[in-house]
Coordinates of N, CA and C in Angstrom, one line a residue:
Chain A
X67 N 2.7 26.8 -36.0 CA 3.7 25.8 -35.7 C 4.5 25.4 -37.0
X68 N 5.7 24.9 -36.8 CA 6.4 24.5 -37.6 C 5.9 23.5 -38.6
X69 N 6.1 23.2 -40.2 CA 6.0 22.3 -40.9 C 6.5 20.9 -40.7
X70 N 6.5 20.2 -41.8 CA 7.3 19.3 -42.1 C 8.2 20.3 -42.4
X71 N 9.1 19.5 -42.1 CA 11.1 19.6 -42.8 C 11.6 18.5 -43.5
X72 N 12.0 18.8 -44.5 CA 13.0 17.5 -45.2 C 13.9 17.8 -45.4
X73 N 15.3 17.5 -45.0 CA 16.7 17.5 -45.5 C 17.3 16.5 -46.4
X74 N 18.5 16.3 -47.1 CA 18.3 18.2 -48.2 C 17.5 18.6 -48.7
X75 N 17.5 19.6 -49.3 CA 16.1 19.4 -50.3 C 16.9 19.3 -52.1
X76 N 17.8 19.3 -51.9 CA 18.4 18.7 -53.6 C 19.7 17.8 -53.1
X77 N 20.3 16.7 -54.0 CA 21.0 16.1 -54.0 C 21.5 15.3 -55.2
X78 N 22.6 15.4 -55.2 CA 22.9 14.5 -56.6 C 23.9 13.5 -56.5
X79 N 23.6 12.0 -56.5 CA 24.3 11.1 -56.5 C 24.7 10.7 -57.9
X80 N 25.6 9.5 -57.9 CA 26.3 8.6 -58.7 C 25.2 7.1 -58.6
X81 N 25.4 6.6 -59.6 CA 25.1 5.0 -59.7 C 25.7 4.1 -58.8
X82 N 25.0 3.3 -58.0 CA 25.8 2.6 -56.7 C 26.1 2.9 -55.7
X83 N 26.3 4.4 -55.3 CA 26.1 4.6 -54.1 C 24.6 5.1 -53.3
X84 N 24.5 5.0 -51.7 CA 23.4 5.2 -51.6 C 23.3 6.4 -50.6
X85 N 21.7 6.8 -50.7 CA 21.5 8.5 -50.1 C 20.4 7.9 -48.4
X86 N 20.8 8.9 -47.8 CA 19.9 8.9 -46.8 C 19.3 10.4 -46.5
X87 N 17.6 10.1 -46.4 CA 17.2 11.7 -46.5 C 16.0 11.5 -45.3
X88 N 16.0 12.9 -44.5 CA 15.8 13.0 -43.2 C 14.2 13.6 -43.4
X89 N 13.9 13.5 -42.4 CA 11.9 13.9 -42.0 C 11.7 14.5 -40.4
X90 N 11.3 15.7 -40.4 CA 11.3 16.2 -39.4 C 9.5 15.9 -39.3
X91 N 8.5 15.6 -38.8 CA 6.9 15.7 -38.7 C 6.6 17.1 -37.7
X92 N 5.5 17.1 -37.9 CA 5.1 18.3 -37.4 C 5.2 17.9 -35.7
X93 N 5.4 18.9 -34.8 CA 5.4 18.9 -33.5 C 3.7 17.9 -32.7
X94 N 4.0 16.8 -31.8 CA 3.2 16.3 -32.0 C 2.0 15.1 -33.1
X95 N 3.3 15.2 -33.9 CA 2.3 13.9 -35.3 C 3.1 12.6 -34.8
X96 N 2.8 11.8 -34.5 CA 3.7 10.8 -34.4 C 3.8 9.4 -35.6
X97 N 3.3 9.9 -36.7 CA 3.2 8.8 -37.9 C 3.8 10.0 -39.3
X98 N 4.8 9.1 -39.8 CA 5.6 10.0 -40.8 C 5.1 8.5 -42.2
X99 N 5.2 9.1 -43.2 CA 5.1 8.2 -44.4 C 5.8 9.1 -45.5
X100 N 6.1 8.3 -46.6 CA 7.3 8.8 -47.4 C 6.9 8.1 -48.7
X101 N 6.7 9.1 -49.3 CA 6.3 9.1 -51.2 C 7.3 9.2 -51.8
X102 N 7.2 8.2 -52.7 CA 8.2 8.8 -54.1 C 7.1 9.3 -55.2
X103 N 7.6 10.9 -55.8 CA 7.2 11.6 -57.3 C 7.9 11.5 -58.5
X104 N 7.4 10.8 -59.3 CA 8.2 11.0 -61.0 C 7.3 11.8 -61.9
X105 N 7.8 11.9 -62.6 CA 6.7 12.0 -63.7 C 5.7 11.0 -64.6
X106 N 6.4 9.9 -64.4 CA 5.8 9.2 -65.2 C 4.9 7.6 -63.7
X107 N 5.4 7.9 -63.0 CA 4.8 6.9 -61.9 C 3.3 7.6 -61.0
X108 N 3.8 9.1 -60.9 CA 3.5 9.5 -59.8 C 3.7 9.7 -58.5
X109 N 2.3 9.5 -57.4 CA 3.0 9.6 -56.3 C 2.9 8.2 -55.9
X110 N 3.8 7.9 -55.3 CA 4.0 6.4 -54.8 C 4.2 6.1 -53.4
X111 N 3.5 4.9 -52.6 CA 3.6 5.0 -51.1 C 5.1 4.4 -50.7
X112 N 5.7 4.5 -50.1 CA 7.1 3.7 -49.9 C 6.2 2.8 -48.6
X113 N 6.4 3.5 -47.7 CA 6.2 3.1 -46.0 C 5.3 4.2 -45.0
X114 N 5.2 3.9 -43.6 CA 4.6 4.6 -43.1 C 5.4 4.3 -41.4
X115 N 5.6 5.0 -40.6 CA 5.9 4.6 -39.3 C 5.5 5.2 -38.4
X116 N 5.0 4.6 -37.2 CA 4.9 5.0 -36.4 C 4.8 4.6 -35.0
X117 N 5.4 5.4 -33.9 CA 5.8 5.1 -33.0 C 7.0 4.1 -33.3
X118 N 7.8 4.2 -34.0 CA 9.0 3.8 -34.4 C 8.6 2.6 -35.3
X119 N 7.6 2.1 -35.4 CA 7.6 0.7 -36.1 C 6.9 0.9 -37.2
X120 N 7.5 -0.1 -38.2 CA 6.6 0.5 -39.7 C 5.2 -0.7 -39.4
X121 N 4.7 0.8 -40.5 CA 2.8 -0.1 -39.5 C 2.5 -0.3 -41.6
X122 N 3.2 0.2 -42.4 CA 2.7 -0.3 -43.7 C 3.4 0.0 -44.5
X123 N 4.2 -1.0 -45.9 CA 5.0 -0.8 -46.7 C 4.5 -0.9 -48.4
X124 N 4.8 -0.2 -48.8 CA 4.6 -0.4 -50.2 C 5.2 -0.8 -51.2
X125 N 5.0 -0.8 -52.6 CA 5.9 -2.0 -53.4 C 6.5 -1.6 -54.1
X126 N 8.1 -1.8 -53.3 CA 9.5 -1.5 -53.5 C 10.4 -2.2 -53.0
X127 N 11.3 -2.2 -53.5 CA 12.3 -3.3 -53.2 C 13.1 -3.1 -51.7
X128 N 14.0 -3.9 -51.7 CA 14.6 -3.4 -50.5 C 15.6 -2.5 -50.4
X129 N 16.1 -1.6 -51.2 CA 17.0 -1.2 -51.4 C 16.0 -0.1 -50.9
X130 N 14.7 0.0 -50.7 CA 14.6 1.0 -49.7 C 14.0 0.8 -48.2
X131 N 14.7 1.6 -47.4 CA 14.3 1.5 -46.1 C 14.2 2.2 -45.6
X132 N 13.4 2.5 -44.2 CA 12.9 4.1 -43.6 C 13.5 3.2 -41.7
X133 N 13.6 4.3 -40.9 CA 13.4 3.8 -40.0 C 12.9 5.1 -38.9
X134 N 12.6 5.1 -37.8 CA 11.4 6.0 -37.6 C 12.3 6.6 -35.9
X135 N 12.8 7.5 -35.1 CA 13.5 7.7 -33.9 C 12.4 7.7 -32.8
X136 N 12.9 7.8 -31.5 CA 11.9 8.1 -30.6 C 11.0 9.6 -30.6
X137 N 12.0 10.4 -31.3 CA 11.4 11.5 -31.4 C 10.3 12.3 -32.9
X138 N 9.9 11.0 -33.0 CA 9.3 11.0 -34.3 C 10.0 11.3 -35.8
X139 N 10.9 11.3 -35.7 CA 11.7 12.1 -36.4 C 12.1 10.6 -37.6
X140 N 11.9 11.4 -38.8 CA 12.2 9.7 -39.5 C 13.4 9.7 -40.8
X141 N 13.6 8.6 -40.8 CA 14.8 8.6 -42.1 C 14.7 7.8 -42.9
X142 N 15.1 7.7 -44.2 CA 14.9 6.8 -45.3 C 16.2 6.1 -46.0
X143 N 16.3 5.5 -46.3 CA 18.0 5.5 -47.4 C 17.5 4.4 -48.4
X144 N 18.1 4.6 -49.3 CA 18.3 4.0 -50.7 C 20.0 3.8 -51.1
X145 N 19.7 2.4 -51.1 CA 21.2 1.9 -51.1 C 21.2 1.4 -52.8
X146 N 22.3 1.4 -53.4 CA 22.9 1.1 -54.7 C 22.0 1.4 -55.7
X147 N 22.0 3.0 -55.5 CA 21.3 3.7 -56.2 C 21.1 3.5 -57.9
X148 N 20.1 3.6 -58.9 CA 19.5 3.3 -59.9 C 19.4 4.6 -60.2
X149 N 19.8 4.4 -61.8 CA 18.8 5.9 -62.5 C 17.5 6.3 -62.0
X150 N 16.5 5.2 -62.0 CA 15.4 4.9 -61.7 C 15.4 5.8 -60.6
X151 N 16.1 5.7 -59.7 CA 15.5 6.1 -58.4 C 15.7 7.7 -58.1
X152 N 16.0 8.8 -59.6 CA 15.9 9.5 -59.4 C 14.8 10.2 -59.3
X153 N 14.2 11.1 -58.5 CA 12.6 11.6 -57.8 C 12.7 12.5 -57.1
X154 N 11.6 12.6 -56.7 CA 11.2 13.9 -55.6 C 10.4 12.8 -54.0
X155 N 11.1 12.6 -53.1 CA 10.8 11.9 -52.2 C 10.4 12.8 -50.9
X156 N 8.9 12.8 -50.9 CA 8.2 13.6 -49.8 C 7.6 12.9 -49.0
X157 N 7.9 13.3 -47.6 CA 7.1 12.6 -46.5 C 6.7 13.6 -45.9
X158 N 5.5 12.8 -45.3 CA 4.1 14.0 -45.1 C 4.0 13.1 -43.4
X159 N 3.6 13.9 -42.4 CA 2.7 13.7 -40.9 C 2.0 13.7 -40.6
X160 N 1.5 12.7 -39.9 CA 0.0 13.0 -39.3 C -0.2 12.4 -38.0
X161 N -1.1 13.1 -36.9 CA -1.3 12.5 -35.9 C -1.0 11.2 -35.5
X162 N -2.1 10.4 -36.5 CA -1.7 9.2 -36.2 C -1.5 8.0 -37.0
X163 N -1.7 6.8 -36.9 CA -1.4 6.3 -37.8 C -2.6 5.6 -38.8
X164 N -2.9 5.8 -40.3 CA -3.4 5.7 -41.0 C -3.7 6.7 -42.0
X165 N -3.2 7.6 -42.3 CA -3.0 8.8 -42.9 C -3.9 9.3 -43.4
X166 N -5.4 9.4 -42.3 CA -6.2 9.9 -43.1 C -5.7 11.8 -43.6
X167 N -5.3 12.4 -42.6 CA -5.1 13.2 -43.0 C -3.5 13.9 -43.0
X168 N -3.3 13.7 -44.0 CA -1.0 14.3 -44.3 C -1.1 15.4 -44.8
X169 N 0.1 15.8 -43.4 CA 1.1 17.1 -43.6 C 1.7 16.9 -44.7
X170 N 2.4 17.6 -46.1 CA 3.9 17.5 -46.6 C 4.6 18.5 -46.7
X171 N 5.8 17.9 -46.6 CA 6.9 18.8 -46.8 C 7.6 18.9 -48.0
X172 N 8.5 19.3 -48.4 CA 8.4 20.1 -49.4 C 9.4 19.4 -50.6
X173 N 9.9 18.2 -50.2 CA 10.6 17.1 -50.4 C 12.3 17.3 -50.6
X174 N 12.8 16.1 -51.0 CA 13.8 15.9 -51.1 C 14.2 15.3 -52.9
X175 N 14.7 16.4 -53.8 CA 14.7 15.8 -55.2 C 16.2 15.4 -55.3
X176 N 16.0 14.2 -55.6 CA 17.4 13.2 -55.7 C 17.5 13.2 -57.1
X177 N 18.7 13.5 -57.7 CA 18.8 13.1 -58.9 C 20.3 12.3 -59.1
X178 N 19.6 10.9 -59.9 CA 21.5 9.7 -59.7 C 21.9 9.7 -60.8
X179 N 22.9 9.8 -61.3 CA 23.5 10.5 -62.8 C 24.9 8.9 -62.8
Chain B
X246 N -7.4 -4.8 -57.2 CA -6.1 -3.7 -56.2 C -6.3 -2.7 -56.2
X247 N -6.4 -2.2 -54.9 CA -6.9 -0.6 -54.8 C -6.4 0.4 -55.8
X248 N -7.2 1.3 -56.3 CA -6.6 2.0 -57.2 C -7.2 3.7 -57.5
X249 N -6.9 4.6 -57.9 CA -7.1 5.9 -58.2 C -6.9 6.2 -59.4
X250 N -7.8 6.7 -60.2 CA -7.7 7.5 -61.8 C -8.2 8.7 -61.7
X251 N -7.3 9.3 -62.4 CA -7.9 10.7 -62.6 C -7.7 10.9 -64.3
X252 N -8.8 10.6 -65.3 CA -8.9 10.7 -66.4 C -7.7 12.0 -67.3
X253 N -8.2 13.2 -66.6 CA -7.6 14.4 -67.2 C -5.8 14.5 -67.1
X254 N -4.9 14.7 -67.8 CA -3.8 14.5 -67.3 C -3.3 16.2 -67.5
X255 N -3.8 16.7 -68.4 CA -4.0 17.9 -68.3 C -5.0 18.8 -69.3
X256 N -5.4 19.9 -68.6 CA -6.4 20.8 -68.7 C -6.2 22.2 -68.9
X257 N -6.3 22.9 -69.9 CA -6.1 24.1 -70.1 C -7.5 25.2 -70.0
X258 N -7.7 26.0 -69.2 CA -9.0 26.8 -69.3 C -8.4 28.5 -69.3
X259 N -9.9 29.1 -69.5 CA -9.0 30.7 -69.1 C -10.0 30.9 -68.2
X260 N -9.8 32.0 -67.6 CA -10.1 32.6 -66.9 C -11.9 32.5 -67.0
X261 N -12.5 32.4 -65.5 CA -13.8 32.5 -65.3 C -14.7 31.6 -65.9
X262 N -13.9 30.0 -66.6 CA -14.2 28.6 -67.3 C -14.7 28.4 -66.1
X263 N -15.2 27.2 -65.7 CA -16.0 26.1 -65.2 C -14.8 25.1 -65.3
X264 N -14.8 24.6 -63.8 CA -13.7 23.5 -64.0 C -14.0 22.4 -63.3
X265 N -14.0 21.2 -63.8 CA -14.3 20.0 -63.3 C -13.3 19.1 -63.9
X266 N -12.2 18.0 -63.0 CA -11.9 17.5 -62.5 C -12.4 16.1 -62.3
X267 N -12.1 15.0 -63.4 CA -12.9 13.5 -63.0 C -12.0 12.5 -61.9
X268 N -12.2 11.8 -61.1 CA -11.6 11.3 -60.2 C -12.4 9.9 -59.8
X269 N -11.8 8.4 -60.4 CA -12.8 7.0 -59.8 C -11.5 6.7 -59.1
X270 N -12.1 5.7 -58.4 CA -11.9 5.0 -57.6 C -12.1 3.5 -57.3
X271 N -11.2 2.3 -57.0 CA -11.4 1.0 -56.9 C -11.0 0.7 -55.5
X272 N -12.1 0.7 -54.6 CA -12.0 0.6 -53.3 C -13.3 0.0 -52.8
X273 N -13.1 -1.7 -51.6 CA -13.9 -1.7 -51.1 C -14.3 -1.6 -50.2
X274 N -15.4 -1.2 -49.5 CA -15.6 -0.9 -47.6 C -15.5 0.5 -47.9
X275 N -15.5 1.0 -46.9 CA -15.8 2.4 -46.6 C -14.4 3.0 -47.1
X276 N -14.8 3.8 -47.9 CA -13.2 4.4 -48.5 C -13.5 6.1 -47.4
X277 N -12.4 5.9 -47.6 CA -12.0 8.1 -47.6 C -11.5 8.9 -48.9
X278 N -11.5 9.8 -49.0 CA -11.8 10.4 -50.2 C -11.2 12.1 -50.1
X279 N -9.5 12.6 -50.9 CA -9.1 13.5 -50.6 C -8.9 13.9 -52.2
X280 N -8.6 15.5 -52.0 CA -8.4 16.1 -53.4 C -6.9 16.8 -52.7
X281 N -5.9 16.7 -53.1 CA -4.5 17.4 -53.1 C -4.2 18.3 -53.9
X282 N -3.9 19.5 -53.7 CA -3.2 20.7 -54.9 C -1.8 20.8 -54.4
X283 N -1.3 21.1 -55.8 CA 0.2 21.6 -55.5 C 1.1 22.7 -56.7
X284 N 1.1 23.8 -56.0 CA 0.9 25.1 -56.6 C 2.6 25.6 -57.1
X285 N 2.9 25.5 -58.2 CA 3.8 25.7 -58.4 C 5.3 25.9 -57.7
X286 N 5.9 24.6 -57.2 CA 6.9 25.9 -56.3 C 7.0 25.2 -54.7
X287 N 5.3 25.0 -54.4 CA 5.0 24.6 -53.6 C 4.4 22.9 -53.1
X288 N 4.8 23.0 -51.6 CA 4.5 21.6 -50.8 C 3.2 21.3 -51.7
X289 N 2.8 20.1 -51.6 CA 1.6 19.5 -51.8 C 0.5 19.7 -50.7
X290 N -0.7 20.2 -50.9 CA -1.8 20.4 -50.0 C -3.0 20.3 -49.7
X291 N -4.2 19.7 -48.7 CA -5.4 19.3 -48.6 C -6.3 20.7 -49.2
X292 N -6.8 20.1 -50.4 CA -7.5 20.9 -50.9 C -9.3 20.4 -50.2
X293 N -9.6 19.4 -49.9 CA -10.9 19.1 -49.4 C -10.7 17.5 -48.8
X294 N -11.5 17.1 -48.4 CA -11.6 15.6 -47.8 C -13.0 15.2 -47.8
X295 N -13.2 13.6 -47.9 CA -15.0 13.2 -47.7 C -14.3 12.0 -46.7
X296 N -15.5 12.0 -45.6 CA -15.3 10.7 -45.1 C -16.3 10.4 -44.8
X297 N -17.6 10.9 -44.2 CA -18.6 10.5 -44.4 C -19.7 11.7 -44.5
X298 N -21.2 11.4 -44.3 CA -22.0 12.8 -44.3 C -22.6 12.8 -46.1
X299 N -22.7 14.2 -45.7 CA -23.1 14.9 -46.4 C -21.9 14.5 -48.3
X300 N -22.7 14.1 -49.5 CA -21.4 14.1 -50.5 C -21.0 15.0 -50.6
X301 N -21.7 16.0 -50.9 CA -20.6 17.4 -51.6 C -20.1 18.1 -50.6
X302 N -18.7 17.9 -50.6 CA -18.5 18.6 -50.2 C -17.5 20.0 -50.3
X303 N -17.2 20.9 -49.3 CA -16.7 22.3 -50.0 C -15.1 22.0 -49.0
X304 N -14.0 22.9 -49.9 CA -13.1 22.9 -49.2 C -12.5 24.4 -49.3
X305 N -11.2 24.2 -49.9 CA -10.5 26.1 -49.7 C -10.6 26.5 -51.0
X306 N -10.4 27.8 -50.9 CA -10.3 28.8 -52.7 C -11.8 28.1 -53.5
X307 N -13.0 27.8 -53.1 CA -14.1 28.2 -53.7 C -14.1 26.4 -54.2
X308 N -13.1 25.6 -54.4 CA -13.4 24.3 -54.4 C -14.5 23.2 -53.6
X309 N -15.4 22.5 -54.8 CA -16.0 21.3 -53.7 C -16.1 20.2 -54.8
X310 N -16.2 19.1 -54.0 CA -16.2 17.8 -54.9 C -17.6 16.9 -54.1
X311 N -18.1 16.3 -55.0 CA -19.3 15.4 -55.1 C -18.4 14.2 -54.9
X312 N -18.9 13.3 -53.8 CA -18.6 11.7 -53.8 C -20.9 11.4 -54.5
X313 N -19.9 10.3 -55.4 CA -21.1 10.0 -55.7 C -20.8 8.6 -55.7
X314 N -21.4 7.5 -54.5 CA -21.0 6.2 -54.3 C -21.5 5.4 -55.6
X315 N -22.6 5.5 -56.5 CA -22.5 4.2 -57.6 C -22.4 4.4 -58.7
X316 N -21.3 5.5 -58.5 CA -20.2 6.0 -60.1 C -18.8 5.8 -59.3
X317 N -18.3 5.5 -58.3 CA -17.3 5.0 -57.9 C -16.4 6.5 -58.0
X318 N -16.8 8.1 -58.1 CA -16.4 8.8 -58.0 C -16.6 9.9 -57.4
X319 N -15.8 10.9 -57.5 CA -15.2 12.2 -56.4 C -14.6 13.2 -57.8
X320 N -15.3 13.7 -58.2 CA -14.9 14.9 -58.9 C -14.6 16.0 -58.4
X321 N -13.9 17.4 -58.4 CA -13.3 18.4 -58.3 C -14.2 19.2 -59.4
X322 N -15.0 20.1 -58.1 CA -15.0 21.2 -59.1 C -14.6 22.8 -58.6
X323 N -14.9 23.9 -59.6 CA -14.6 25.3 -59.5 C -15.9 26.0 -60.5
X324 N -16.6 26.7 -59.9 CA -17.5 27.3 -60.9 C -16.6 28.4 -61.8
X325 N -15.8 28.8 -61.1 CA -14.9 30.2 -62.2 C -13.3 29.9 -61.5
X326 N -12.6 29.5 -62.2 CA -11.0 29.6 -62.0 C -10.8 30.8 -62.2
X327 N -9.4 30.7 -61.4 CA -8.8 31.9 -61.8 C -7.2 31.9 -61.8
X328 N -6.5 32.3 -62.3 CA -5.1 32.1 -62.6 C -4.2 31.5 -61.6
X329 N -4.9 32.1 -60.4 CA -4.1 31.3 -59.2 C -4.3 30.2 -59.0
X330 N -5.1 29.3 -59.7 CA -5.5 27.7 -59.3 C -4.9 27.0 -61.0
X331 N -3.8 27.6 -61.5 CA -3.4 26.5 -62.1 C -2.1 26.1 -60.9
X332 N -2.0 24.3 -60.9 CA -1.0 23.8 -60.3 C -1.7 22.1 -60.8
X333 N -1.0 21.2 -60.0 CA -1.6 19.6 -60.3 C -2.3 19.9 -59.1
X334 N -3.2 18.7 -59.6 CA -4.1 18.1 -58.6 C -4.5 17.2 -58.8
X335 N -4.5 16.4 -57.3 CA -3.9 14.9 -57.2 C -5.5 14.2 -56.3
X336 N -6.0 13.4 -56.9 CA -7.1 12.4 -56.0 C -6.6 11.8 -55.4
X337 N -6.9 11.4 -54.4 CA -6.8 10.3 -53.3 C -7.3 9.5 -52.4
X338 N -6.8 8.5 -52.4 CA -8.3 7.4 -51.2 C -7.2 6.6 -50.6
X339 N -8.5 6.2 -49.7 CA -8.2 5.0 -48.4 C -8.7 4.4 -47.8
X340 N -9.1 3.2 -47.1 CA -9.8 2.9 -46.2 C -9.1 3.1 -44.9
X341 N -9.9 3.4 -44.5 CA -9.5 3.5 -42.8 C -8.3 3.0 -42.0
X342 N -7.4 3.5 -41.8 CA -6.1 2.4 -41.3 C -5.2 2.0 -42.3
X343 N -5.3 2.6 -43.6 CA -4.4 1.9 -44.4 C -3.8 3.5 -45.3
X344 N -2.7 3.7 -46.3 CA -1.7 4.5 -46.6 C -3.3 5.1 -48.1
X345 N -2.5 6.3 -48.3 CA -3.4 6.8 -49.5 C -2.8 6.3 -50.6
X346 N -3.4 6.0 -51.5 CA -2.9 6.0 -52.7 C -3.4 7.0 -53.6
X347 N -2.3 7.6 -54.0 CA -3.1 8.4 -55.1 C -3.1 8.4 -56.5
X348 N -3.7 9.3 -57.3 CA -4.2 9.6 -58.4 C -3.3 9.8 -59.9
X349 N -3.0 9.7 -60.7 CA -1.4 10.0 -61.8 C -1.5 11.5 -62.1
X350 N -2.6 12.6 -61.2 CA -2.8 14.0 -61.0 C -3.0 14.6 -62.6
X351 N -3.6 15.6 -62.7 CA -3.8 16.6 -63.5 C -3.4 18.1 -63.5
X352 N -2.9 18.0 -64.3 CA -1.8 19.6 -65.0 C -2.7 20.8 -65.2
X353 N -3.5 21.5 -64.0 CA -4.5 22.4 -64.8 C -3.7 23.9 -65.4
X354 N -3.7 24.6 -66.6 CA -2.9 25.8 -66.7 C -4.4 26.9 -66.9
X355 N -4.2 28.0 -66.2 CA -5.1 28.5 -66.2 C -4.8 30.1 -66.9
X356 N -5.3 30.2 -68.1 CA -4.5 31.6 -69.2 C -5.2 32.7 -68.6
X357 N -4.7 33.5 -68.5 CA -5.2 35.3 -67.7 C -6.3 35.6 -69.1

């Protein structure tokens, strides 16, 4: 069966504006969660949703937000974009919610110039 | 505050080394306990899992890791690498119902 999917998988913004980046879960997972990768942070939890409602957030401001569709299918955006917030932003699936065990996909590398 | 270390940040061996991987953990209650690889190029992936049972346990490509509950760790090992297993590799934990956090991962390069 199909993977995760992340769209795009590269992007390059400006300072101040903001990106929205898409999550397909595997057929059947209905809990998506979304990492940010640096080099110097790691991997980091953003959020987690499922069944459309976020069931756990992690420590980040608000300039990021995820929101989750009926079809599991999930989205993220980062609004007034930061150098900072250039990364590799991967969301991974899993059945259900508490992630014992995550899909990922193959991410989305933002870079804000 | 829950937390994941992985001492090694990177590791150089050659070929047919012994490879171990240190991995603690600051978690209370029943934690879960994952090892992630990510192979150049490629997604990130479940290299083994502990959640309860047996500690050692084995996972893919010849990997297994020891939970040893009163060292607060989950090591990664490989009796003989081999050039295909350099990539990072990333520890991970949880308790039950809650998100992973993981590990600041380790750089293994493995020379032919």
């Amino acid at each position: 069966k199909a993977g995760v999917t992340q769209t795009p998988r590269y992007l390059i913004k400006t300072r101040g504006q903001q990106v929205t980046l898409s999550c397909s879960p595997i057929s059947g997972h209905r809990s998506v969660s979304w990492y940010q990768q640096t080099p110097g942070q790691g991997l980091q939890f953003l959020f987690e949703y499922f069944s459309e409602t976020q069931r756990n957030k992690g420590n980040f401001p608000g300039r990021f937000s995820g929101r989750q569709f009926s079809n599991s299918r999930s989205e993220m955006n980062v609004s007034t974009l930061e150098l900072g917030d250039s990364a590799l932003y991967l969301c991974a699936s899993s059945q259900r919610s508490g992630a014992n065990v995550l899909t990922f996909g193959a991410g989305s590398r933002l870079t804000v110039l | 505050a829950q937390s994941v270390s992985q001492h090694n940040h990177h590791v150089i061996l050659s070929e047919a080394a012994s490879l171990e991987l240190g991995c603690n953990y600051s978690y209370g209650g029943t934690v879960n306990l994952f090892w992630y690889v990510q192979y150049p190029g490629q997604h990130l992936q479940l290299l083994l899992k502990y959640f309860s049972g047996d500690p050692l346990v084995k996972g893919i490509k010849g990997f297994e890791a020891e939970f040893i509950k009163s060292k607060f760790s989950f090591n990664l090992r490989k009796p003989s690498v081999q050039w295909s297993d350099t990539a990072e590799y990333f520890c991970a934990a949880n308790n039950a119902g809650n998100m992973l956090t993981f590990g600041g991962g380790t750089r293994l390069m493995v020379k032919p």
